[in-house]
Every structure is written in structure tokens, then in C-alpha cells.
């Protein structure tokens, strides 16, 4: 694993901020002038040279404005959340691998985008260094219209897992074991920090040409560590409307109780089944149709399970499902799959969350014995993720300023690491000269 996992100073830096630079010391002014003032402060604090701050590459078709060192290759995709382009670094021509730049638009004027962006940045910075989690390279906020937005520079990955699964490429049992094992390694790291992803699906797992998987899109992720909830009510306030429907655990649809890491394990079970079917297992058209699709395969849940879900919707579902079709065997669905794979799927896709495998149990399953390497299964060394900052972000001005502050802190830390690295290279060169 990278040295970052053994750097005690970095642990302190990630979990704590120096008081004088903490976001709580800002004075809030809900005006666009205040935002521009903070952006100027950000540029000063990150020690950008005048040349870098003034010389820009403009890509009109995507309304992108980047530092002049970057050249846009093409637009990779557009959506309501923003636009993604691939770029190459002119100052680092020996690097053959392009960078993906995601521009999030309207971020300072839409609360949901601000909250999602802050969460995603916090989690990506926190999980930085694990090989099965996407790496954030740089951040930038541009205020000049029509190019304004938050620019996230990430490693460009060739495909997402959905394209791999639904392609014509033949996947052997070894391929499936190798790919699924990497998902669990990344998820173990996330879960060990008391975080749930809440939107695991093939489209949110990136795949390089050499078969390395990286979990991405932490916009819906959530911390669960009880010490950071201000009250029991806050714990129960976590929304159930998460995860893409086809990968959504049944308790998210039927229960009103608090959920836990087991919702991610349901998603991994759906993904493992999809490797064999080459299509999603449960393709519901709406929430209740999704439940019926699950019943077609798993059979109707017991009365005790639905009572434990503790909602009127679950109770009504029990009466509507009486006389439903019995359980279909996994061997009947996937006669070509290994028995061990079917057993793992069965233990991941359980109606009752407590009966599902944890990520640790899944990693220990015989199906993955041939590809398992304990060195690839670290836990997060920073401890539980601290999400208590969220309770102070109850207005748009505070959300805006907190995002600007986070970007500034990220760039300061990146600059500090680059200076340290340059000094280390210089020291090596001096030693080499002495040896001549």
C-alpha cells in the first residue's frame, strides 16, 4: 500500500484542523461578493503563480476553463450534475495517461449539489491512497461565467464495470473472482471507517484496461459512527431514498428503521449475480415492482421479517404477497456458475439484513480463496469518519464557504506534498553528486 497508510502526521492532519484556519472562524455574508472574495483568498492561500491564475485553456463546447498546462482531448459525458472531459498535461508529456476533469455546474446556487459535492470531496480525501478507490488529483473553483463551477481532477479510468459486464467479452470464473474480490477489498476499507456507500452498482465502479477496479461516486455515502451523531433522532433522520433502484436493498423500500452496512452487501450480491447473467438481476420499474421482482427469485419474506421492518408498507406488502411464487434456486438461474459462487450470492441476498454476510465474511468465502491476498485487505487507518461538520452547515452561505475552504485546504496540502517531494528528489541528487 502507499506510504500514506503509514504516515501518522497525515492521520492527524486529516482528522483535525488547526484552529486558526478552521471553517468555524469564518464570518458569513450571504452575497456573491463574499463568494468571490473567498475565491480570491483561496488562490492566495494556495500560492498560485500569476501565470497559472491568468493563463487559461478554454474549451467552448463544454464551457471548460482550465490552467494552460492542460489540453482538452474530448467530452466524455454530460448530465444534470455536470460535464466530464478527458485532458492531458502539457507540462508532463511523459505521462501517457490522460486525466478526467469533472465540472459540477450551478454548485453555489443549488443546495443538493453543494451538499453532495462536499460529501464526495470529504470522502475521497479521507479514503485517498487505497488502490480500489478512485483517486482525486486536484480541485479548482472557477468563478468566471459561463465556465464557473467546481472542477475535480481525477485519474481517467477506461471503462466502468457496467460496460465490462454488458460487453461481448467472455468472463471466466477467474475473471469474476478477481473483479469481485477487488470490490470487496475497497468496500472493506470503506466499511472499516464506519461509512456506507449507499449507491454501489456497476456504473459506479471503474475498470482499467488491466482489470483494476476502483469504487467511485461518493455523493450518497454516509458516515455511521455513533459518536458523531448529536442525538438518537439524527441517526434515524438518514434518508431511505438512496441507491439505484435495481441494487436497492428491500429494507430501504419497506422499512422505516435505521439501516446499516448490510445495504451495501445486498448491492454486492446483485453485482455478483450480474456477472453471470450479464444483465441486472432485479429490474423493477418502480419501488413496489422492485419488491415483486425480488419475490420472484427469493420468494416472499416471512411474516416475522416484515413485522421486523416495522412499517405499514411492509405489513400491506405481506398481505399482497400471500400466495406468491416459491423461491427459485440459484442453480436453476445460473446453471453454468460455480457452486461456491451461488452460495456466496445466496448469503449476500437475504431478506433480513442481519442474515447477510458482512464484507469480512464475504472475503473469507471459499469462492475467493484462489485470488485472495491478505495484503490487499487493509482497514482504514484514520479511524471512523467524522461527519459532525454537517450539523453546522444549515444554510447556503455556510455550505458555500465550507466548500471553498475544503478546496483551499486540499490545494494547500497538495502543494506542501509537492514541495516535500521536490526537496527529497534534490537531496537524492546531491548524494549522487557526492558519490561521483
CSV table of C-alpha atoms in Angstrom, one decimal:
chain,number,residue,atom,x,y,z
A,1,UNK,CA,0.0,0.0,0.0
A,2,UNK,CA,1.2,3.6,-0.5
A,3,UNK,CA,3.2,5.3,2.2
A,4,UNK,CA,0.2,7.4,3.1
A,5,UNK,CA,-1.2,4.5,5.1
A,6,UNK,CA,1.8,4.6,7.5
A,7,UNK,CA,2.1,8.4,7.9
A,8,UNK,CA,1.0,9.3,11.4
A,9,UNK,CA,1.3,13.0,10.7
A,10,UNK,CA,-1.2,12.6,7.9
A,11,UNK,CA,-3.7,10.9,10.2
A,12,UNK,CA,-3.6,14.0,12.5
A,13,UNK,CA,-4.0,16.4,9.5
A,14,UNK,CA,-7.0,14.5,8.2
A,15,UNK,CA,-8.9,14.2,11.4
A,16,UNK,CA,-8.1,17.6,12.8
A,17,UNK,CA,-7.7,21.2,11.5
A,18,UNK,CA,-5.5,23.9,13.0
A,19,UNK,CA,-7.9,26.2,15.0
A,20,UNK,CA,-6.9,29.4,13.3
A,21,UNK,CA,-7.8,28.0,9.8
A,22,UNK,CA,-10.9,26.1,10.8
A,23,UNK,CA,-14.1,26.9,8.9
A,24,UNK,CA,-15.9,27.8,12.1
A,25,UNK,CA,-13.9,31.0,12.3
A,26,UNK,CA,-15.4,32.5,9.1
A,27,UNK,CA,-17.8,35.3,9.2
A,28,UNK,CA,-20.8,34.6,7.0
A,29,UNK,CA,-22.1,37.1,4.4
A,30,UNK,CA,-24.7,35.7,2.1
A,31,UNK,CA,-23.6,37.6,-1.0
A,32,UNK,CA,-21.9,36.8,-4.3
A,33,UNK,CA,-19.2,39.3,-3.4
A,34,UNK,CA,-18.4,37.3,-0.4
A,35,UNK,CA,-18.0,34.2,-2.6
A,36,UNK,CA,-15.7,36.0,-4.9
A,37,UNK,CA,-13.7,37.3,-2.0
A,38,UNK,CA,-13.3,33.8,-0.6
A,39,UNK,CA,-12.2,32.5,-4.1
A,40,UNK,CA,-9.5,35.2,-4.2
A,41,UNK,CA,-8.4,34.2,-0.7
A,42,UNK,CA,-8.3,30.6,-1.9
A,43,UNK,CA,-6.0,31.5,-4.8
A,44,UNK,CA,-3.7,33.4,-2.4
A,45,UNK,CA,-3.5,30.7,0.1
A,46,UNK,CA,-2.7,28.0,-2.5
A,47,UNK,CA,0.2,30.1,-3.7
A,48,UNK,CA,-0.8,30.0,-7.4
A,49,UNK,CA,1.6,31.9,-9.6
A,50,UNK,CA,0.2,34.8,-11.6
A,51,UNK,CA,0.9,33.0,-14.8
A,52,UNK,CA,-1.2,30.0,-13.8
A,53,UNK,CA,-4.1,32.1,-12.5
A,54,UNK,CA,-4.3,34.2,-15.6
A,55,UNK,CA,-3.3,31.9,-18.5
A,56,UNK,CA,-6.2,29.5,-19.2
A,57,UNK,CA,-7.2,26.9,-21.7
A,58,UNK,CA,-10.8,27.4,-22.8
A,59,UNK,CA,-12.9,24.6,-24.3
A,60,UNK,CA,-16.0,26.3,-25.6
A,61,UNK,CA,-18.1,23.3,-26.5
A,62,UNK,CA,-18.1,22.1,-22.9
A,63,UNK,CA,-17.7,25.6,-21.3
A,64,UNK,CA,-14.5,24.4,-19.6
A,65,UNK,CA,-11.7,26.8,-18.4
A,66,UNK,CA,-8.6,25.1,-17.2
A,67,UNK,CA,-5.0,26.1,-16.4
A,68,UNK,CA,-3.0,26.5,-19.6
A,69,UNK,CA,-0.9,23.4,-18.8
A,70,UNK,CA,-3.9,21.2,-19.7
A,71,UNK,CA,-5.3,20.4,-23.2
A,72,UNK,CA,-8.8,19.1,-23.5
A,73,UNK,CA,-9.0,15.8,-25.6
A,74,UNK,CA,-12.7,15.3,-25.7
A,75,UNK,CA,-16.0,15.4,-23.8
A,76,UNK,CA,-16.7,12.1,-22.1
A,77,UNK,CA,-20.2,12.8,-20.8
A,78,UNK,CA,-22.8,15.3,-19.7
A,79,UNK,CA,-25.6,15.2,-17.1
A,80,UNK,CA,-27.6,17.2,-14.7
A,81,UNK,CA,-24.7,17.0,-12.2
A,82,UNK,CA,-22.1,18.4,-14.7
A,83,UNK,CA,-19.7,17.6,-17.5
A,84,UNK,CA,-16.7,15.3,-17.7
A,85,UNK,CA,-13.8,15.8,-20.2
A,86,UNK,CA,-10.5,14.0,-20.7
A,87,UNK,CA,-7.4,16.2,-20.7
A,88,UNK,CA,-3.7,15.8,-21.0
A,89,UNK,CA,-0.9,17.6,-19.1
A,90,UNK,CA,1.4,19.6,-21.4
A,91,UNK,CA,3.9,20.1,-18.6
A,92,UNK,CA,4.2,16.3,-18.1
A,93,UNK,CA,4.3,14.9,-21.6
A,94,UNK,CA,6.0,11.6,-20.4
A,95,UNK,CA,2.8,10.8,-18.6
A,96,UNK,CA,0.8,8.9,-21.3
A,97,UNK,CA,-2.3,8.6,-19.2
A,98,UNK,CA,-4.9,11.4,-19.5
A,99,UNK,CA,-6.8,12.9,-16.7
A,100,UNK,CA,-10.6,13.1,-16.2
A,101,UNK,CA,-11.9,16.5,-15.2
A,102,UNK,CA,-15.5,16.7,-13.8
A,103,UNK,CA,-17.0,20.1,-13.8
A,104,UNK,CA,-20.0,20.5,-11.4
A,105,UNK,CA,-22.2,23.4,-12.6
A,106,UNK,CA,-24.5,25.7,-10.6
A,107,UNK,CA,-22.9,24.4,-7.5
A,108,UNK,CA,-23.2,27.6,-5.5
A,109,UNK,CA,-26.9,28.0,-6.1
A,110,UNK,CA,-28.3,24.5,-5.6
A,111,UNK,CA,-28.2,23.2,-2.1
A,112,UNK,CA,-28.4,19.5,-3.0
A,113,UNK,CA,-25.4,19.8,-5.4
A,114,UNK,CA,-23.4,21.7,-2.7
A,115,UNK,CA,-24.1,19.0,-0.1
A,116,UNK,CA,-23.4,16.2,-2.4
A,117,UNK,CA,-20.1,17.8,-3.6
A,118,UNK,CA,-18.9,18.4,0.0
A,119,UNK,CA,-19.6,14.9,1.0
A,120,UNK,CA,-17.9,13.4,-2.1
A,121,UNK,CA,-14.8,15.6,-1.6
A,122,UNK,CA,-14.6,14.7,2.1
A,123,UNK,CA,-14.9,11.0,1.5
A,124,UNK,CA,-12.5,11.0,-1.5
A,125,UNK,CA,-9.9,12.9,0.5
A,126,UNK,CA,-10.4,10.6,3.5
A,127,UNK,CA,-10.1,7.4,1.5
A,128,UNK,CA,-7.2,8.6,-0.7
A,129,UNK,CA,-4.5,6.0,-1.2
A,130,UNK,CA,-6.5,2.8,-1.5
A,131,UNK,CA,-5.9,1.2,-4.9
A,132,UNK,CA,-9.6,0.1,-5.2
A,133,UNK,CA,-11.0,3.6,-4.6
A,134,UNK,CA,-10.7,6.3,-7.3
A,135,UNK,CA,-8.0,8.9,-6.7
A,136,UNK,CA,-8.6,12.7,-6.5
A,137,UNK,CA,-5.7,14.6,-8.0
A,138,UNK,CA,-6.7,18.2,-7.8
A,139,UNK,CA,-9.5,20.7,-7.2
A,140,UNK,CA,-10.3,24.1,-8.6
A,141,UNK,CA,-13.2,26.6,-8.3
A,142,UNK,CA,-13.7,28.9,-11.3
A,143,UNK,CA,-16.0,31.9,-10.8
A,144,UNK,CA,-15.9,33.4,-14.4
A,145,UNK,CA,-19.2,32.7,-16.3
A,146,UNK,CA,-20.0,30.7,-18.3
A,147,UNK,CA,-17.2,28.5,-17.1
A,148,UNK,CA,-18.0,28.7,-13.4
A,149,UNK,CA,-18.1,25.6,-11.3
A,150,UNK,CA,-16.2,23.1,-9.2
A,151,UNK,CA,-13.5,21.3,-11.3
A,152,UNK,CA,-12.4,17.9,-9.9
A,153,UNK,CA,-9.3,16.4,-11.5
A,154,UNK,CA,-9.2,12.6,-11.2
A,155,UNK,CA,-7.4,9.7,-12.7
A,156,UNK,CA,-9.0,8.7,-16.0
A,157,UNK,CA,-10.3,5.1,-16.0
A,158,UNK,CA,-11.0,3.4,-19.3
A,159,UNK,CA,-14.4,1.8,-18.5
A,160,UNK,CA,-17.0,1.4,-15.8
A,161,UNK,CA,-17.9,-2.1,-14.7
A,162,UNK,CA,-21.3,-1.9,-16.4
A,163,UNK,CA,-19.6,-1.7,-19.8
A,164,UNK,CA,-17.4,-4.7,-19.0
A,165,UNK,CA,-20.3,-6.8,-17.8
A,166,UNK,CA,-22.6,-6.0,-20.7
A,167,UNK,CA,-19.9,-6.3,-23.3
A,168,UNK,CA,-19.3,-9.4,-25.5
A,169,UNK,CA,-16.1,-10.2,-23.7
A,170,UNK,CA,-16.1,-13.7,-22.2
A,171,UNK,CA,-15.7,-13.6,-18.4
A,172,UNK,CA,-14.2,-16.8,-16.9
A,173,UNK,CA,-14.8,-17.8,-13.3
A,174,UNK,CA,-11.3,-16.5,-12.5
A,175,UNK,CA,-12.1,-13.1,-14.1
A,176,UNK,CA,-15.3,-12.8,-12.0
A,177,UNK,CA,-13.4,-13.8,-8.8
A,178,UNK,CA,-10.6,-11.3,-9.5
A,179,UNK,CA,-13.0,-8.4,-10.2
A,180,UNK,CA,-15.4,-9.2,-7.4
A,181,UNK,CA,-12.6,-9.6,-4.9
A,182,UNK,CA,-11.4,-6.0,-5.6
A,183,UNK,CA,-14.9,-4.6,-5.0
A,184,UNK,CA,-14.9,-6.3,-1.6
A,185,UNK,CA,-11.4,-5.0,-0.8
A,186,UNK,CA,-12.4,-1.4,-1.5
A,187,UNK,CA,-15.7,-1.9,0.4
A,188,UNK,CA,-13.9,-3.4,3.5
A,189,UNK,CA,-11.7,-0.2,3.6
A,190,UNK,CA,-14.9,2.0,3.4
A,191,UNK,CA,-16.9,0.0,6.0
A,192,UNK,CA,-13.9,-0.1,8.4
A,193,UNK,CA,-14.3,3.7,8.6
A,194,UNK,CA,-17.9,3.3,9.6
A,195,UNK,CA,-19.1,4.6,6.2
A,196,UNK,CA,-21.7,3.2,3.9
A,197,UNK,CA,-21.5,3.9,0.1
A,198,UNK,CA,-25.3,3.6,-0.4
A,199,UNK,CA,-25.0,3.6,-4.2
A,200,UNK,CA,-22.9,0.6,-5.2
A,201,UNK,CA,-23.6,-0.5,-8.8
A,202,UNK,CA,-21.5,-1.5,-11.8
A,203,UNK,CA,-21.8,2.1,-13.2
A,204,UNK,CA,-20.1,3.4,-10.0
A,205,UNK,CA,-17.2,1.0,-10.2
A,206,UNK,CA,-14.4,1.9,-12.7
A,207,UNK,CA,-12.3,-0.6,-14.5
A,208,UNK,CA,-8.8,-0.1,-16.1
A,209,UNK,CA,-7.6,-1.9,-19.1
A,210,UNK,CA,-5.5,-4.2,-16.9
A,211,UNK,CA,-8.6,-5.1,-14.8
A,212,UNK,CA,-8.0,-2.9,-11.7
A,213,UNK,CA,-11.3,-1.8,-10.2
A,214,UNK,CA,-11.9,1.4,-8.4
A,215,UNK,CA,-15.1,2.4,-6.4
A,216,UNK,CA,-16.2,6.0,-7.2
A,217,UNK,CA,-19.1,8.4,-6.7
A,218,UNK,CA,-19.4,9.0,-3.0
A,219,UNK,CA,-22.1,11.6,-3.4
A,220,UNK,CA,-24.6,9.5,-1.5
A,221,UNK,CA,-22.1,8.0,1.0
A,222,UNK,CA,-22.8,8.5,4.7
A,223,UNK,CA,-20.9,8.1,8.0
A,224,UNK,CA,-22.4,5.8,10.7
A,225,UNK,CA,-20.1,6.2,13.7
A,226,UNK,CA,-22.4,6.7,16.6
A,227,UNK,CA,-20.1,9.1,18.5
A,228,UNK,CA,-20.6,11.7,15.7
A,229,UNK,CA,-24.4,11.8,15.9
A,230,UNK,CA,-25.7,14.6,18.1
A,231,UNK,CA,-28.8,12.7,19.1
A,232,UNK,CA,-30.6,9.4,18.5
A,233,UNK,CA,-33.1,11.4,16.3
A,234,UNK,CA,-30.2,12.4,14.0
A,235,UNK,CA,-29.4,8.7,13.4
A,236,UNK,CA,-33.0,8.0,12.4
A,237,UNK,CA,-33.1,11.0,10.1
A,238,UNK,CA,-30.9,9.2,7.5
A,239,UNK,CA,-33.0,9.0,4.3
A,240,UNK,CA,-34.0,5.7,2.9
A,241,UNK,CA,-34.2,7.1,-0.6
A,242,UNK,CA,-30.8,6.1,-1.7
A,243,UNK,CA,-29.1,3.6,-4.1
A,244,UNK,CA,-30.2,3.0,-7.6
A,245,UNK,CA,-33.4,1.0,-7.6
A,246,UNK,CA,-32.1,-2.2,-9.1
A,247,UNK,CA,-29.4,-2.5,-6.4
A,248,UNK,CA,-31.5,-1.2,-3.5
A,249,UNK,CA,-31.9,-3.5,-0.5
A,250,UNK,CA,-35.5,-4.4,0.3
A,251,UNK,CA,-35.4,-2.7,3.7
A,252,UNK,CA,-34.7,0.6,2.0
A,253,UNK,CA,-38.1,0.2,0.3
A,254,UNK,CA,-40.2,-1.4,3.0
A,255,UNK,CA,-38.7,-0.4,6.3
A,256,UNK,CA,-38.7,2.9,8.2
A,257,UNK,CA,-36.0,1.8,10.6
A,258,UNK,CA,-32.3,2.9,10.5
A,259,UNK,CA,-30.2,0.7,8.2
A,260,UNK,CA,-26.5,-0.2,8.2
A,261,UNK,CA,-23.7,-1.6,6.1
A,262,UNK,CA,-25.8,-4.6,5.0
A,263,UNK,CA,-27.4,-2.4,2.3
A,264,UNK,CA,-24.0,-2.3,0.6
A,265,UNK,CA,-23.7,-6.1,0.9
A,266,UNK,CA,-27.1,-6.5,-0.9
A,267,UNK,CA,-25.7,-4.4,-3.7
A,268,UNK,CA,-22.6,-6.5,-4.0
A,269,UNK,CA,-24.8,-9.6,-4.2
A,270,UNK,CA,-26.7,-8.1,-7.1
A,271,UNK,CA,-23.4,-7.2,-8.8
A,272,UNK,CA,-22.1,-10.8,-8.4
A,273,UNK,CA,-25.3,-12.2,-9.9
A,274,UNK,CA,-25.0,-9.7,-12.8
A,275,UNK,CA,-21.5,-11.1,-13.7
A,276,UNK,CA,-23.2,-14.4,-14.5
A,277,UNK,CA,-26.4,-13.2,-16.1
A,278,UNK,CA,-24.8,-10.3,-17.9
A,279,UNK,CA,-27.9,-8.3,-17.0
A,280,UNK,CA,-29.2,-6.9,-13.7
A,281,UNK,CA,-31.0,-9.4,-11.5
A,282,UNK,CA,-33.9,-7.3,-10.2
A,283,UNK,CA,-35.1,-4.8,-12.8
A,284,UNK,CA,-38.1,-3.1,-11.1
A,285,UNK,CA,-39.9,-0.3,-12.9
A,286,UNK,CA,-40.8,1.4,-9.5
A,287,UNK,CA,-40.3,0.7,-5.8
A,288,UNK,CA,-43.1,-1.8,-5.4
A,289,UNK,CA,-42.4,-3.5,-8.7
A,290,UNK,CA,-38.8,-3.9,-7.4
A,291,UNK,CA,-40.1,-5.8,-4.4
A,292,UNK,CA,-42.1,-8.1,-6.6
A,293,UNK,CA,-39.0,-8.7,-8.8
A,294,UNK,CA,-37.1,-9.7,-5.6
A,295,UNK,CA,-40.0,-12.0,-4.6
A,296,UNK,CA,-39.9,-13.8,-7.9
A,297,UNK,CA,-36.4,-15.0,-7.1
A,298,UNK,CA,-36.2,-15.1,-3.3
A,299,UNK,CA,-39.8,-16.0,-2.6
A,300,UNK,CA,-42.0,-14.0,-0.2
A,301,UNK,CA,-40.4,-12.9,3.0
A,302,UNK,CA,-41.7,-14.4,6.3
A,303,UNK,CA,-44.3,-12.6,8.3
A,304,UNK,CA,-41.6,-12.1,11.1
A,305,UNK,CA,-39.2,-10.3,8.7
A,306,UNK,CA,-41.9,-7.9,7.5
A,307,UNK,CA,-43.0,-7.2,11.1
A,308,UNK,CA,-39.4,-6.5,12.0
A,309,UNK,CA,-39.3,-4.0,9.1
A,310,UNK,CA,-41.8,-2.1,11.3
A,311,UNK,CA,-43.8,-0.2,8.7
A,312,UNK,CA,-47.3,-0.1,7.4
A,313,UNK,CA,-45.9,-0.5,3.9
A,314,UNK,CA,-44.2,-3.8,4.9
A,315,UNK,CA,-47.4,-5.1,6.6
A,316,UNK,CA,-49.5,-4.3,3.5
A,317,UNK,CA,-46.9,-6.0,1.3
A,318,UNK,CA,-47.2,-9.1,3.4
A,319,UNK,CA,-50.9,-9.4,2.6
A,320,UNK,CA,-50.4,-8.5,-1.1
A,321,UNK,CA,-47.7,-11.2,-1.4
A,322,UNK,CA,-49.7,-14.1,0.1
A,323,UNK,CA,-49.6,-17.0,-2.4
A,324,UNK,CA,-46.6,-15.6,-4.3
A,325,UNK,CA,-44.3,-17.9,-6.2
A,326,UNK,CA,-41.8,-20.0,-4.2
A,327,UNK,CA,-38.0,-19.4,-4.1
A,328,UNK,CA,-36.2,-20.1,-7.3
A,329,UNK,CA,-32.9,-22.0,-6.9
A,330,UNK,CA,-29.7,-20.1,-7.8
A,331,UNK,CA,-28.6,-23.2,-9.7
A,332,UNK,CA,-31.7,-23.0,-11.9
A,333,UNK,CA,-31.0,-19.4,-12.6
A,334,UNK,CA,-27.3,-19.8,-13.3
A,335,UNK,CA,-26.6,-23.4,-14.1
A,336,UNK,CA,-23.1,-22.6,-15.5
A,337,UNK,CA,-21.9,-20.8,-12.3
A,338,UNK,CA,-19.7,-22.5,-9.7
A,339,UNK,CA,-21.4,-23.9,-6.6
A,340,UNK,CA,-19.3,-21.6,-4.4
A,341,UNK,CA,-20.4,-18.5,-6.4
A,342,UNK,CA,-24.0,-19.4,-6.0
A,343,UNK,CA,-23.6,-20.0,-2.2
A,344,UNK,CA,-22.0,-16.6,-1.9
A,345,UNK,CA,-24.8,-14.9,-3.8
A,346,UNK,CA,-27.3,-16.7,-1.6
A,347,UNK,CA,-25.6,-15.4,1.5
A,348,UNK,CA,-25.5,-11.8,0.3
A,349,UNK,CA,-29.1,-11.6,-1.0
A,350,UNK,CA,-31.1,-12.3,2.2
A,351,UNK,CA,-34.4,-10.5,3.1
A,352,UNK,CA,-33.2,-10.0,6.6
A,353,UNK,CA,-30.2,-7.6,6.9
A,354,UNK,CA,-28.8,-9.4,9.9
A,355,UNK,CA,-28.5,-12.7,8.0
A,356,UNK,CA,-26.5,-11.2,5.1
A,357,UNK,CA,-22.8,-11.7,5.0
A,358,UNK,CA,-20.6,-8.9,6.2
A,359,UNK,CA,-17.8,-7.8,3.9
A,360,UNK,CA,-15.3,-9.7,6.1
A,361,UNK,CA,-17.4,-12.9,5.8
A,362,UNK,CA,-17.6,-12.5,2.1
A,363,UNK,CA,-13.9,-12.1,1.7
A,364,UNK,CA,-13.4,-15.3,3.7
A,365,UNK,CA,-15.7,-17.3,1.5
A,366,UNK,CA,-14.2,-20.3,-0.4
A,367,UNK,CA,-15.2,-18.8,-3.8
A,368,UNK,CA,-12.5,-16.1,-3.4
A,369,UNK,CA,-9.8,-18.4,-2.0
A,370,UNK,CA,-7.8,-18.6,-5.2
A,371,UNK,CA,-7.5,-14.8,-5.6
A,372,UNK,CA,-7.3,-13.7,-2.0
A,373,UNK,CA,-4.2,-11.8,-0.7
A,374,UNK,CA,-4.4,-10.5,2.8
A,375,UNK,CA,-2.1,-7.6,2.0
A,376,UNK,CA,-4.8,-6.2,-0.3
A,377,UNK,CA,-7.3,-6.1,2.5
A,378,UNK,CA,-6.3,-3.2,4.8
A,379,UNK,CA,-8.7,-1.3,7.1
A,380,UNK,CA,-8.8,2.4,7.1
A,381,UNK,CA,-6.1,3.7,9.5
A,382,UNK,CA,-7.7,7.1,10.1
A,383,UNK,CA,-10.4,5.5,12.3
A,384,UNK,CA,-14.2,6.3,12.0
A,385,UNK,CA,-15.1,9.1,9.6
A,386,UNK,CA,-16.0,12.3,11.4
A,387,UNK,CA,-19.2,13.8,9.9
A,388,UNK,CA,-20.1,16.1,12.7
A,389,UNK,CA,-19.2,19.1,10.5
A,390,UNK,CA,-22.6,18.5,8.7
A,391,UNK,CA,-24.6,19.8,11.7
A,392,UNK,CA,-23.2,23.3,11.3
A,393,UNK,CA,-24.0,23.5,7.5
A,394,UNK,CA,-27.6,24.6,7.8
A,395,UNK,CA,-27.6,27.5,5.3
A,396,UNK,CA,-26.4,28.1,1.8
A,397,UNK,CA,-23.8,30.7,2.8
A,398,UNK,CA,-22.2,28.2,5.2
A,399,UNK,CA,-22.3,25.4,2.6
A,400,UNK,CA,-20.6,27.7,0.0
A,401,UNK,CA,-17.9,28.9,2.4
A,402,UNK,CA,-17.2,25.4,3.7
A,403,UNK,CA,-16.8,24.0,0.1
A,404,UNK,CA,-14.4,26.9,-0.7
A,405,UNK,CA,-12.5,26.2,2.5
A,406,UNK,CA,-12.2,22.5,1.7
A,407,UNK,CA,-10.9,23.2,-1.8
A,408,UNK,CA,-8.3,25.6,-0.4
A,409,UNK,CA,-7.2,23.1,2.3
A,410,UNK,CA,-6.8,20.4,-0.3
A,411,UNK,CA,-4.7,22.5,-2.6
A,412,UNK,CA,-2.5,23.7,0.3
A,413,UNK,CA,-1.9,20.1,1.3
A,414,UNK,CA,-1.2,19.1,-2.3
A,415,UNK,CA,1.3,22.0,-2.6
A,416,UNK,CA,3.0,21.0,0.6
A,417,UNK,CA,3.4,17.4,-0.6
A,418,UNK,CA,4.9,18.6,-3.9
A,419,UNK,CA,7.4,20.8,-2.2
A,420,UNK,CA,8.4,17.9,0.2
A,421,UNK,CA,8.7,15.6,-2.8
A,422,UNK,CA,10.9,18.1,-4.7
A,423,UNK,CA,13.2,18.5,-1.7
A,424,UNK,CA,13.5,14.8,-1.4
A,425,UNK,CA,14.5,14.5,-5.1
A,426,UNK,CA,17.0,17.3,-4.7
A,427,UNK,CA,18.6,15.6,-1.6
A,428,UNK,CA,19.0,12.4,-3.6
A,429,UNK,CA,20.7,14.3,-6.5
A,430,UNK,CA,23.2,15.9,-4.0
A,431,UNK,CA,24.0,12.5,-2.6
A,432,UNK,CA,24.5,11.1,-6.1
A,433,UNK,CA,26.9,14.0,-6.9
A,434,UNK,CA,28.9,13.3,-3.8
A,435,UNK,CA,29.4,9.7,-4.8
A,436,UNK,CA,30.8,10.7,-8.2
